Short mmCIF file of N, CA and C in Angstrom, two decimals:
data_model
loop_
_atom_site.label_atom_id
_atom_site.label_comp_id
_atom_site.label_asym_id
_atom_site.label_seq_id
_atom_site.Cartn_x
_atom_site.Cartn_y
_atom_site.Cartn_z
N MET A 615 -67.86 -81.97 9.93
CA MET A 615 -67.38 -82.06 8.49
C MET A 615 -68.02 -81.44 7.40
N PRO A 616 -69.40 -81.44 7.70
CA PRO A 616 -70.18 -80.82 6.60
C PRO A 616 -69.79 -79.09 6.44
N GLU A 617 -69.44 -78.78 7.61
CA GLU A 617 -69.00 -77.29 7.85
C GLU A 617 -67.82 -76.97 6.95
N GLN A 618 -66.68 -78.28 7.28
CA GLN A 618 -65.56 -78.02 6.48
C GLN A 618 -65.71 -78.15 4.92
N ASN A 619 -66.55 -79.06 4.46
CA ASN A 619 -66.90 -79.06 2.95
C ASN A 619 -67.50 -77.79 2.47
N LYS A 620 -68.36 -77.32 3.35
CA LYS A 620 -68.88 -75.94 2.97
C LYS A 620 -68.05 -74.83 2.81
N LYS A 621 -66.93 -74.91 3.70
CA LYS A 621 -65.97 -74.02 3.65
C LYS A 621 -65.13 -74.09 2.61
N GLU A 622 -64.78 -75.41 2.33
CA GLU A 622 -63.98 -75.59 1.11
C GLU A 622 -64.71 -75.36 -0.23
N ALA A 623 -65.81 -75.60 -0.23
CA ALA A 623 -66.82 -75.34 -1.51
C ALA A 623 -66.70 -73.62 -1.77
N GLU A 624 -66.93 -73.00 -0.65
CA GLU A 624 -66.94 -71.51 -0.61
C GLU A 624 -65.56 -70.93 -1.07
N GLU A 625 -64.56 -71.59 -0.65
CA GLU A 625 -63.10 -71.15 -1.11
C GLU A 625 -62.98 -71.60 -2.55
N LYS A 626 -63.32 -72.81 -2.85
CA LYS A 626 -63.12 -73.20 -4.25
C LYS A 626 -64.01 -72.08 -5.08
N GLN A 627 -65.18 -71.81 -4.65
CA GLN A 627 -66.02 -70.87 -5.52
C GLN A 627 -65.27 -69.54 -5.89
N GLU A 628 -64.79 -68.95 -4.45
CA GLU A 628 -64.01 -67.83 -4.52
C GLU A 628 -62.88 -67.91 -5.49
N HIS A 629 -62.11 -69.02 -5.32
CA HIS A 629 -60.96 -69.10 -6.29
C HIS A 629 -61.51 -69.05 -7.61
N GLY A 630 -62.51 -69.65 -7.94
CA GLY A 630 -63.06 -69.81 -9.39
C GLY A 630 -63.37 -68.36 -9.96
N THR A 631 -63.86 -67.58 -9.11
CA THR A 631 -64.32 -66.37 -9.47
C THR A 631 -63.08 -65.45 -9.68
N GLU A 632 -62.30 -65.75 -8.65
CA GLU A 632 -60.97 -64.99 -8.70
C GLU A 632 -60.02 -65.15 -10.05
N GLU A 633 -60.19 -66.55 -10.51
CA GLU A 633 -59.55 -67.02 -11.53
C GLU A 633 -60.24 -66.35 -12.96
N VAL A 634 -61.67 -66.38 -12.73
CA VAL A 634 -62.40 -65.69 -13.95
C VAL A 634 -62.05 -64.39 -14.03
N VAL A 635 -61.91 -63.43 -12.73
CA VAL A 635 -61.67 -62.04 -12.73
C VAL A 635 -60.20 -61.91 -13.30
N GLU A 636 -59.40 -62.92 -12.95
CA GLU A 636 -57.90 -62.66 -13.16
C GLU A 636 -57.92 -62.95 -14.71
N GLU A 637 -58.74 -64.04 -15.19
CA GLU A 637 -58.48 -64.04 -16.78
C GLU A 637 -59.39 -62.79 -17.54
N HIS A 638 -60.03 -62.03 -16.75
CA HIS A 638 -60.88 -61.02 -17.34
C HIS A 638 -59.88 -60.00 -17.38
N HIS A 639 -59.26 -59.82 -16.41
CA HIS A 639 -58.20 -58.68 -16.14
C HIS A 639 -57.12 -58.93 -17.35
N SER A 640 -56.72 -60.19 -17.39
CA SER A 640 -55.61 -60.46 -18.45
C SER A 640 -56.09 -60.05 -19.79
N ASP A 641 -57.21 -60.44 -20.00
CA ASP A 641 -57.97 -59.98 -21.44
C ASP A 641 -57.94 -58.42 -21.58
N GLU A 642 -58.24 -57.79 -20.57
CA GLU A 642 -58.23 -56.38 -20.65
C GLU A 642 -57.00 -55.69 -20.83
N GLN A 643 -55.77 -56.35 -20.30
CA GLN A 643 -54.45 -55.88 -20.24
C GLN A 643 -54.09 -56.43 -21.75
N MET A 644 -54.27 -57.39 -22.19
CA MET A 644 -54.03 -57.61 -23.53
C MET A 644 -54.50 -56.73 -24.62
N ASP A 645 -55.89 -56.30 -24.47
CA ASP A 645 -56.42 -55.27 -25.21
C ASP A 645 -55.74 -54.16 -25.20
N GLU A 646 -55.56 -53.75 -23.94
CA GLU A 646 -54.89 -52.53 -23.68
C GLU A 646 -53.52 -52.36 -24.24
N GLN A 647 -52.71 -53.45 -24.20
CA GLN A 647 -51.55 -53.57 -24.60
C GLN A 647 -51.52 -53.55 -26.23
N SER A 648 -52.35 -54.24 -26.61
CA SER A 648 -52.55 -54.10 -28.24
C SER A 648 -52.84 -52.82 -28.67
N ASP A 649 -53.82 -52.05 -27.95
CA ASP A 649 -54.09 -50.70 -28.17
C ASP A 649 -52.94 -49.92 -28.12
N VAL A 650 -52.17 -49.95 -27.31
CA VAL A 650 -51.05 -49.15 -26.99
C VAL A 650 -49.99 -49.34 -28.18
N GLN A 651 -49.76 -50.69 -28.50
CA GLN A 651 -49.12 -51.13 -29.62
C GLN A 651 -49.31 -50.54 -30.80
N GLU A 652 -50.76 -50.71 -30.98
CA GLU A 652 -51.24 -49.93 -32.35
C GLU A 652 -50.98 -48.51 -32.51
N GLU A 653 -51.03 -47.76 -31.16
CA GLU A 653 -50.95 -46.48 -31.25
C GLU A 653 -49.41 -46.08 -31.38
N GLN A 654 -48.63 -47.06 -30.88
CA GLN A 654 -47.18 -46.71 -31.02
C GLN A 654 -46.87 -46.98 -32.50
N GLU A 655 -47.64 -47.80 -33.16
CA GLU A 655 -47.29 -48.29 -34.70
C GLU A 655 -47.78 -47.09 -35.41
N ALA A 656 -48.62 -46.50 -35.13
CA ALA A 656 -49.29 -45.49 -35.73
C ALA A 656 -48.57 -44.21 -35.67
N GLU A 657 -48.01 -43.96 -34.41
CA GLU A 657 -47.22 -42.84 -34.34
C GLU A 657 -45.84 -43.05 -35.13
N VAL A 658 -45.46 -44.17 -35.34
CA VAL A 658 -44.19 -44.48 -36.12
C VAL A 658 -44.53 -44.21 -37.66
N VAL A 659 -45.65 -44.64 -37.95
CA VAL A 659 -46.09 -44.59 -39.41
C VAL A 659 -46.49 -43.34 -39.75
N HIS A 660 -47.08 -42.44 -38.82
CA HIS A 660 -47.36 -41.10 -38.99
C HIS A 660 -46.56 -40.16 -39.54
N PRO A 661 -45.37 -40.03 -38.84
CA PRO A 661 -44.24 -39.05 -39.52
C PRO A 661 -43.74 -39.39 -40.80
N LEU A 662 -43.67 -40.90 -41.03
CA LEU A 662 -43.18 -41.16 -42.30
C LEU A 662 -44.16 -40.75 -43.50
N GLU A 663 -45.56 -40.85 -43.03
CA GLU A 663 -46.66 -40.41 -44.08
C GLU A 663 -46.64 -38.95 -44.19
N VAL A 664 -46.43 -38.21 -43.21
CA VAL A 664 -46.31 -36.67 -43.22
C VAL A 664 -44.90 -36.42 -44.10
N GLU A 665 -43.97 -37.15 -43.99
CA GLU A 665 -42.64 -37.02 -44.77
C GLU A 665 -42.99 -37.18 -46.26
N LEU A 666 -43.62 -38.38 -46.55
CA LEU A 666 -44.07 -38.80 -47.74
C LEU A 666 -44.93 -37.79 -48.44
N LYS A 667 -45.85 -37.13 -47.59
CA LYS A 667 -46.77 -36.25 -48.38
C LYS A 667 -45.99 -34.88 -48.39
N GLU A 668 -45.07 -34.28 -47.79
CA GLU A 668 -44.25 -33.35 -47.97
C GLU A 668 -43.35 -33.62 -49.32
N ALA A 669 -42.96 -34.61 -49.32
CA ALA A 669 -42.13 -34.82 -50.37
C ALA A 669 -42.67 -34.85 -51.76
N ASN A 670 -44.08 -35.54 -51.66
CA ASN A 670 -44.93 -35.51 -52.97
C ASN A 670 -45.22 -34.03 -53.33
N ASP A 671 -45.56 -33.19 -52.23
CA ASP A 671 -45.69 -31.79 -52.51
C ASP A 671 -44.67 -31.04 -53.09
N ARG A 672 -43.42 -31.36 -52.53
CA ARG A 672 -42.31 -30.76 -53.15
C ARG A 672 -42.20 -31.13 -54.57
N LEU A 673 -42.43 -32.46 -54.98
CA LEU A 673 -42.23 -32.92 -56.32
C LEU A 673 -43.27 -32.36 -57.10
N ALA A 674 -44.47 -32.14 -56.79
CA ALA A 674 -45.54 -31.59 -57.71
C ALA A 674 -45.28 -30.00 -57.80
N ARG A 675 -44.59 -29.24 -56.81
CA ARG A 675 -44.07 -27.97 -57.24
C ARG A 675 -42.86 -27.91 -58.07
N THR A 676 -42.11 -28.73 -57.71
CA THR A 676 -40.95 -28.85 -58.70
C THR A 676 -41.50 -29.04 -60.13
N LYS A 677 -42.20 -30.02 -60.40
CA LYS A 677 -42.59 -30.13 -61.50
C LYS A 677 -43.40 -29.12 -62.23
N ALA A 678 -44.25 -28.39 -61.40
CA ALA A 678 -45.06 -27.31 -62.05
C ALA A 678 -43.99 -26.04 -62.17
N ASP A 679 -42.98 -26.07 -61.45
CA ASP A 679 -41.87 -25.02 -61.89
C ASP A 679 -41.29 -25.35 -63.20
N TYR A 680 -40.96 -26.52 -63.14
CA TYR A 680 -40.13 -26.99 -64.50
C TYR A 680 -41.13 -26.87 -65.83
N ASP A 681 -42.29 -27.13 -65.43
CA ASP A 681 -43.25 -27.01 -66.73
C ASP A 681 -43.35 -25.47 -67.18
N ASN A 682 -43.37 -24.56 -66.13
CA ASN A 682 -43.52 -23.09 -66.29
C ASN A 682 -42.37 -22.64 -67.08
N PHE A 683 -41.15 -23.10 -66.42
CA PHE A 683 -39.85 -22.78 -67.22
C PHE A 683 -39.77 -23.14 -68.60
N ARG A 684 -40.14 -24.37 -68.87
CA ARG A 684 -40.15 -24.80 -70.15
C ARG A 684 -41.03 -24.06 -71.20
N ARG A 685 -42.22 -23.64 -70.72
CA ARG A 685 -43.29 -22.96 -71.38
C ARG A 685 -42.63 -21.52 -71.83
N ARG A 686 -41.98 -21.08 -70.71
CA ARG A 686 -41.50 -19.48 -70.72
C ARG A 686 -40.30 -19.56 -71.68
N THR A 687 -39.47 -20.52 -71.73
CA THR A 687 -38.28 -20.70 -72.52
C THR A 687 -38.67 -20.77 -73.99
N LYS A 688 -39.83 -21.70 -74.16
CA LYS A 688 -40.41 -22.05 -75.66
C LYS A 688 -40.89 -20.48 -76.11
N GLU A 689 -41.64 -19.91 -75.32
CA GLU A 689 -42.13 -18.62 -75.89
C GLU A 689 -41.16 -17.63 -76.09
N GLU A 690 -39.87 -17.62 -75.28
CA GLU A 690 -38.93 -16.71 -75.48
C GLU A 690 -38.41 -17.12 -76.91
N ARG A 691 -37.92 -18.31 -77.09
CA ARG A 691 -37.49 -18.91 -78.32
C ARG A 691 -38.19 -18.45 -79.61
N GLU A 692 -39.49 -18.44 -79.49
CA GLU A 692 -40.41 -18.14 -80.60
C GLU A 692 -40.50 -16.60 -80.73
N ALA A 693 -40.27 -15.84 -79.81
CA ALA A 693 -40.19 -14.51 -79.77
C ALA A 693 -39.03 -13.95 -80.42
N GLN A 694 -37.80 -14.66 -80.05
CA GLN A 694 -36.43 -14.36 -80.67
C GLN A 694 -36.60 -14.67 -82.02
N LEU A 695 -37.25 -15.66 -82.26
CA LEU A 695 -37.24 -16.14 -83.89
C LEU A 695 -38.18 -15.16 -84.78
N LYS A 696 -39.35 -14.77 -84.06
CA LYS A 696 -40.17 -13.83 -84.72
C LYS A 696 -39.83 -12.70 -84.96
N TYR A 697 -39.01 -12.18 -84.09
CA TYR A 697 -38.63 -10.83 -84.07
C TYR A 697 -37.08 -10.57 -84.21
N LYS A 698 -36.38 -11.61 -84.92
CA LYS A 698 -35.18 -11.67 -85.10
C LYS A 698 -34.55 -10.60 -85.92
N SER A 699 -35.23 -9.99 -86.81
CA SER A 699 -34.53 -8.95 -87.58
C SER A 699 -34.76 -7.54 -87.28
N GLN A 700 -35.60 -7.55 -85.97
CA GLN A 700 -35.91 -6.14 -85.33
C GLN A 700 -34.69 -5.07 -85.32
N GLY A 701 -33.83 -5.50 -84.78
CA GLY A 701 -32.59 -4.46 -84.62
C GLY A 701 -32.11 -4.23 -86.00
N LEU A 702 -32.12 -5.05 -86.89
CA LEU A 702 -31.61 -4.56 -88.29
C LEU A 702 -32.66 -3.45 -88.83
N ILE A 703 -33.53 -3.82 -88.79
CA ILE A 703 -34.88 -2.90 -89.48
C ILE A 703 -34.79 -1.56 -88.73
N GLU A 704 -34.64 -1.67 -87.42
CA GLU A 704 -34.74 -0.31 -86.60
C GLU A 704 -33.38 0.52 -87.23
N SER A 705 -32.31 -0.05 -87.55
CA SER A 705 -31.04 0.49 -87.79
C SER A 705 -31.37 0.94 -89.44
N LEU A 706 -32.21 0.46 -89.92
CA LEU A 706 -32.37 0.75 -91.56
C LEU A 706 -33.56 1.96 -91.65
N LEU A 707 -34.23 1.98 -90.60
CA LEU A 707 -35.44 3.01 -90.79
C LEU A 707 -34.80 4.61 -90.95
N PRO A 708 -33.85 4.94 -90.33
CA PRO A 708 -33.36 6.54 -90.71
C PRO A 708 -32.87 6.59 -92.04
N ALA A 709 -32.31 5.53 -92.61
CA ALA A 709 -31.78 5.42 -94.25
C ALA A 709 -33.19 5.66 -95.01
N LEU A 710 -34.05 4.86 -94.39
CA LEU A 710 -35.56 4.76 -95.31
C LEU A 710 -36.06 6.39 -95.32
N ASP A 711 -36.05 6.92 -93.96
CA ASP A 711 -36.42 8.17 -94.12
C ASP A 711 -35.99 9.04 -95.08
N ASN A 712 -34.47 9.15 -95.21
CA ASN A 712 -33.64 10.00 -95.83
C ASN A 712 -33.85 9.87 -97.28
N PHE A 713 -34.24 8.39 -97.70
CA PHE A 713 -34.64 8.06 -99.04
C PHE A 713 -35.76 8.74 -99.46
N GLU A 714 -36.69 8.79 -98.58
CA GLU A 714 -38.06 9.18 -98.94
C GLU A 714 -37.89 10.99 -98.96
N ARG A 715 -37.03 11.62 -98.18
CA ARG A 715 -36.88 12.98 -98.37
C ARG A 715 -36.27 13.32 -99.75
N ALA A 716 -35.28 12.52 -100.08
CA ALA A 716 -34.49 12.85 -101.33
C ALA A 716 -35.70 12.54 -102.38
N LEU A 717 -36.44 11.46 -102.27
CA LEU A 717 -37.47 11.16 -103.59
C LEU A 717 -38.56 12.49 -103.49
N ALA A 718 -38.69 13.06 -102.49
CA ALA A 718 -39.85 14.19 -102.62
C ALA A 718 -39.15 15.36 -103.27
N VAL A 719 -37.84 15.40 -103.35
CA VAL A 719 -37.39 16.82 -104.09
C VAL A 719 -37.86 16.73 -105.65
N GLU A 720 -38.20 17.92 -106.09
CA GLU A 720 -38.32 17.95 -107.53
C GLU A 720 -37.05 18.07 -108.39
N PRO A 721 -36.58 17.27 -109.28
CA PRO A 721 -35.51 17.45 -109.91
C PRO A 721 -35.45 18.37 -111.34
N GLN A 722 -34.43 19.17 -111.27
CA GLN A 722 -34.44 20.35 -112.12
C GLN A 722 -33.65 19.82 -113.49
N SER A 723 -32.82 19.06 -113.43
CA SER A 723 -31.90 18.73 -114.73
C SER A 723 -32.33 17.21 -115.22
N ASP A 724 -32.22 16.63 -116.34
CA ASP A 724 -32.10 15.27 -116.65
C ASP A 724 -31.19 14.47 -115.68
N GLU A 725 -30.06 15.11 -115.48
CA GLU A 725 -29.18 14.21 -114.66
C GLU A 725 -29.82 13.69 -113.21
N ALA A 726 -30.28 14.83 -112.74
CA ALA A 726 -31.04 14.58 -111.40
C ALA A 726 -32.06 13.70 -111.38
N LYS A 727 -32.93 13.77 -112.66
CA LYS A 727 -34.05 12.94 -112.76
C LYS A 727 -33.51 11.32 -112.91
N GLN A 728 -32.63 11.18 -113.50
CA GLN A 728 -31.95 9.89 -113.83
C GLN A 728 -31.38 9.42 -112.32
N LEU A 729 -30.71 10.31 -111.64
CA LEU A 729 -30.35 9.90 -110.30
C LEU A 729 -31.41 9.59 -109.35
N LEU A 730 -32.54 10.44 -109.50
CA LEU A 730 -33.61 10.03 -108.60
C LEU A 730 -34.42 8.65 -108.78
N GLN A 731 -34.33 8.25 -110.12
CA GLN A 731 -34.87 7.18 -110.84
C GLN A 731 -34.17 6.10 -110.00
N GLY A 732 -32.94 6.05 -110.01
CA GLY A 732 -31.77 5.02 -109.69
C GLY A 732 -32.18 4.71 -108.13
N MET A 733 -32.57 5.98 -107.57
CA MET A 733 -32.47 5.87 -105.91
C MET A 733 -34.00 5.25 -105.52
N GLU A 734 -34.84 5.72 -106.45
CA GLU A 734 -36.21 5.04 -106.37
C GLU A 734 -36.38 3.70 -106.30
N MET A 735 -35.45 3.06 -107.53
CA MET A 735 -35.33 1.76 -107.67
C MET A 735 -34.89 0.98 -106.39
N VAL A 736 -33.69 1.60 -105.72
CA VAL A 736 -33.08 1.12 -104.51
C VAL A 736 -34.23 1.05 -103.49
N TYR A 737 -34.65 2.22 -103.29
CA TYR A 737 -35.71 2.28 -102.19
C TYR A 737 -36.79 1.30 -102.32
N ARG A 738 -37.25 1.01 -103.57
CA ARG A 738 -38.33 -0.07 -103.71
C ARG A 738 -37.98 -1.36 -103.34
N GLN A 739 -36.72 -1.53 -103.68
CA GLN A 739 -36.00 -3.15 -103.53
C GLN A 739 -35.69 -3.19 -101.68
N ILE A 740 -35.44 -2.05 -101.05
CA ILE A 740 -35.25 -2.19 -99.68
C ILE A 740 -36.82 -2.26 -99.14
N GLU A 741 -37.68 -1.63 -99.72
CA GLU A 741 -39.27 -1.50 -99.09
C GLU A 741 -39.55 -3.04 -99.11
N GLU A 742 -39.46 -3.56 -100.33
CA GLU A 742 -39.76 -5.18 -100.71
C GLU A 742 -39.13 -6.13 -99.78
N ALA A 743 -37.84 -5.92 -99.39
CA ALA A 743 -37.30 -6.76 -98.59
C ALA A 743 -37.64 -6.72 -97.10
N LEU A 744 -38.24 -5.35 -96.63
CA LEU A 744 -38.59 -5.39 -95.40
C LEU A 744 -40.06 -5.68 -95.41
N GLN A 745 -40.93 -5.83 -96.42
CA GLN A 745 -42.25 -6.34 -96.47
C GLN A 745 -42.15 -7.92 -96.19
N ASN A 746 -41.02 -8.54 -97.07
CA ASN A 746 -40.79 -9.83 -96.89
C ASN A 746 -40.36 -10.29 -95.41
N GLU A 747 -39.92 -9.56 -94.60
CA GLU A 747 -39.66 -9.94 -93.23
C GLU A 747 -40.89 -9.61 -92.33
N GLY A 748 -41.99 -9.15 -92.64
CA GLY A 748 -42.99 -8.95 -92.12
C GLY A 748 -43.36 -7.49 -91.63
N VAL A 749 -42.57 -6.29 -92.39
CA VAL A 749 -42.59 -5.00 -91.75
C VAL A 749 -43.81 -4.48 -92.44
N THR A 750 -44.55 -3.48 -91.74
CA THR A 750 -45.70 -2.91 -92.51
C THR A 750 -45.66 -1.53 -91.98
N VAL A 751 -46.21 -0.59 -92.82
CA VAL A 751 -46.22 0.93 -92.51
C VAL A 751 -47.71 1.00 -91.67
N ILE A 752 -47.39 1.90 -90.61
CA ILE A 752 -48.72 1.95 -89.89
C ILE A 752 -49.68 3.05 -90.53
N PRO A 753 -50.85 2.52 -91.00
CA PRO A 753 -51.66 3.72 -91.84
C PRO A 753 -52.14 4.82 -90.53
N THR A 754 -52.17 6.14 -91.17
CA THR A 754 -52.42 7.22 -90.71
C THR A 754 -53.50 8.09 -91.28
N GLU A 755 -53.49 8.09 -92.76
CA GLU A 755 -54.29 8.93 -93.44
C GLU A 755 -55.89 8.55 -93.11
N GLY A 756 -56.55 9.39 -92.51
CA GLY A 756 -58.06 9.43 -92.07
C GLY A 756 -58.24 8.45 -90.79
N GLU A 757 -57.31 7.97 -90.31
CA GLU A 757 -57.56 7.20 -89.00
C GLU A 757 -57.80 7.94 -87.89
N THR A 758 -58.36 7.18 -87.06
CA THR A 758 -58.53 7.81 -85.69
C THR A 758 -57.22 7.70 -84.74
N PHE A 759 -57.01 8.69 -84.06
CA PHE A 759 -55.65 8.51 -83.25
C PHE A 759 -55.69 7.33 -82.39
N ASP A 760 -54.73 6.55 -82.48
CA ASP A 760 -54.43 5.33 -81.35
C ASP A 760 -53.10 5.57 -80.89
N PRO A 761 -52.96 5.70 -79.47
CA PRO A 761 -51.80 5.95 -78.66
C PRO A 761 -50.94 4.54 -78.84
N HIS A 762 -51.53 3.39 -79.01
CA HIS A 762 -50.86 2.23 -79.25
C HIS A 762 -49.86 2.35 -80.63
N LEU A 763 -50.41 3.03 -81.53
CA LEU A 763 -49.84 3.08 -82.83
C LEU A 763 -49.05 4.56 -83.28
N HIS A 764 -49.83 5.47 -82.67
CA HIS A 764 -49.26 6.89 -83.14
C HIS A 764 -48.89 7.68 -81.99
N GLN A 765 -48.02 8.52 -82.34
CA GLN A 765 -47.50 9.63 -81.34
C GLN A 765 -47.87 10.87 -81.87
N ALA A 766 -48.89 11.55 -80.96
CA ALA A 766 -49.21 13.03 -81.43
C ALA A 766 -48.15 13.94 -81.21
N VAL A 767 -47.67 14.69 -82.01
CA VAL A 767 -46.72 15.74 -81.82
C VAL A 767 -47.23 17.27 -81.91
N MET A 768 -48.52 17.29 -82.55
CA MET A 768 -49.21 18.45 -82.59
C MET A 768 -50.85 18.20 -82.60
N GLN A 769 -51.37 19.43 -82.04
CA GLN A 769 -52.84 19.15 -81.92
C GLN A 769 -53.32 20.42 -82.65
N VAL A 770 -54.35 20.37 -83.63
CA VAL A 770 -54.79 21.31 -84.42
C VAL A 770 -56.31 21.41 -84.51
N GLU A 771 -56.96 22.48 -84.95
CA GLU A 771 -58.38 22.55 -85.27
C GLU A 771 -58.46 22.80 -86.59
N GLU A 772 -58.71 21.64 -87.19
CA GLU A 772 -58.96 21.56 -88.96
C GLU A 772 -60.37 21.30 -89.17
N GLU A 773 -61.08 21.98 -90.04
CA GLU A 773 -62.33 21.80 -90.44
C GLU A 773 -62.44 20.48 -91.50
N GLY A 774 -63.32 19.74 -91.32
CA GLY A 774 -63.59 18.69 -92.20
C GLY A 774 -62.84 17.36 -91.56
N TYR A 775 -62.40 17.51 -90.50
CA TYR A 775 -62.00 16.33 -89.71
C TYR A 775 -62.84 16.26 -88.16
N GLU A 776 -62.92 14.82 -88.06
CA GLU A 776 -63.44 14.66 -86.64
C GLU A 776 -62.51 14.91 -85.56
N SER A 777 -63.05 15.10 -84.36
CA SER A 777 -62.26 14.95 -83.32
C SER A 777 -61.34 13.76 -83.13
N ASN A 778 -60.19 13.82 -82.68
CA ASN A 778 -59.20 12.83 -82.75
C ASN A 778 -58.80 12.13 -83.83
N GLN A 779 -59.16 12.58 -85.03
CA GLN A 779 -58.78 12.28 -86.19
C GLN A 779 -57.58 12.66 -86.63
N ILE A 780 -56.62 11.69 -87.25
CA ILE A 780 -55.12 12.20 -87.69
C ILE A 780 -55.47 13.15 -89.09
N VAL A 781 -54.65 14.30 -88.89
CA VAL A 781 -55.03 15.50 -89.87
C VAL A 781 -53.53 15.07 -90.93
N ALA A 782 -52.36 14.96 -90.31
CA ALA A 782 -51.20 14.64 -91.08
C ALA A 782 -50.25 13.67 -90.50
N GLU A 783 -49.43 13.13 -91.41
CA GLU A 783 -48.39 12.37 -91.01
C GLU A 783 -47.27 13.11 -91.00
N LEU A 784 -46.20 13.02 -89.85
CA LEU A 784 -44.87 13.91 -89.86
C LEU A 784 -43.87 12.83 -90.26
N GLN A 785 -44.11 11.61 -89.65
CA GLN A 785 -42.83 10.75 -89.78
C GLN A 785 -43.64 9.17 -90.09
N LYS A 786 -43.27 8.46 -90.95
CA LYS A 786 -43.86 7.02 -90.89
C LYS A 786 -43.86 6.14 -89.61
N GLY A 787 -44.53 5.49 -89.17
CA GLY A 787 -44.47 4.35 -88.31
C GLY A 787 -44.33 2.93 -88.93
N TYR A 788 -43.65 2.10 -88.06
CA TYR A 788 -43.61 0.55 -88.59
C TYR A 788 -44.11 -0.43 -87.64
N GLN A 789 -44.49 -1.37 -88.17
CA GLN A 789 -44.72 -2.58 -87.29
C GLN A 789 -44.07 -3.73 -87.96
N LEU A 790 -43.33 -4.52 -86.95
CA LEU A 790 -42.75 -5.95 -87.44
C LEU A 790 -43.75 -6.91 -86.91
N LYS A 791 -44.46 -7.55 -87.66
CA LYS A 791 -45.71 -8.47 -87.60
C LYS A 791 -46.46 -7.59 -86.53
N ASP A 792 -46.65 -8.10 -85.37
CA ASP A 792 -47.64 -7.54 -84.48
C ASP A 792 -47.04 -6.65 -83.49
N ARG A 793 -45.56 -6.38 -83.38
CA ARG A 793 -45.14 -5.46 -82.76
C ARG A 793 -44.82 -4.12 -83.33
N VAL A 794 -45.02 -2.97 -82.56
CA VAL A 794 -44.81 -1.68 -83.24
C VAL A 794 -43.37 -1.48 -82.71
N ILE A 795 -42.33 -0.95 -84.09
CA ILE A 795 -40.87 -0.75 -83.78
C ILE A 795 -40.88 0.58 -83.86
N ARG A 796 -41.74 1.51 -84.46
CA ARG A 796 -41.61 2.92 -84.50
C ARG A 796 -42.84 3.29 -84.32
N HIS A 797 -43.49 4.16 -83.77
CA HIS A 797 -44.69 4.81 -83.76
C HIS A 797 -44.96 5.97 -84.93
N SER A 798 -45.97 6.06 -85.45
CA SER A 798 -46.10 7.13 -86.48
C SER A 798 -46.21 8.72 -85.85
N MET A 799 -45.50 9.57 -86.12
CA MET A 799 -45.44 10.88 -85.62
C MET A 799 -46.68 11.45 -86.38
N VAL A 800 -47.69 12.09 -85.78
CA VAL A 800 -48.99 12.47 -86.56
C VAL A 800 -49.49 14.12 -85.73
N LYS A 801 -50.12 14.73 -86.61
CA LYS A 801 -50.80 15.71 -86.27
C LYS A 801 -52.37 15.54 -86.13
N VAL A 802 -52.79 15.85 -85.04
CA VAL A 802 -54.28 15.25 -84.53
C VAL A 802 -55.12 16.55 -84.44
N ASN A 803 -56.31 16.29 -84.94
CA ASN A 803 -57.48 17.24 -85.05
C ASN A 803 -58.01 17.35 -83.31
N SER A 804 -58.13 18.22 -82.80
CA SER A 804 -58.68 18.57 -81.27
C SER A 804 -60.25 18.29 -81.22
#
């Protein structure tokens, strides 16, 4: 009988440890399952996060493109307003040149003098209208040659002038506000 009790006690002890081991195994399995489930959820959420990030990037690029488009459009509109009369002024410049050539003639008769006085009045009115639009004559007398403003058509060696200094103006140049609409044709000292 004592041997039987001992055997039963051993069996109970073995079952007890088995139960503890089984409980321990079931806890580990539950932890593993929850880890796997979390990983699966992370995998499910991860593509959505990537998609959200891509959508945010596209939105930011689109917004930047739109801002640039608005800025360019505004600048173009301002430039169009600023230089709106450029075409008309450019077409008037040859007529202005002809006026200047005609006014440079020495009149021989009184009739010619009166005609020139009338032409000079018209010339001054056109000149004043151009100034009101922001047109200015590019200075040349005694200036240093500037390829942004002047066009050198002759190079000479004249005494009394420094190197690269403008000796004479052959045709007037004009600016509309800050834009050159015709370069001055000049003779430059070498």
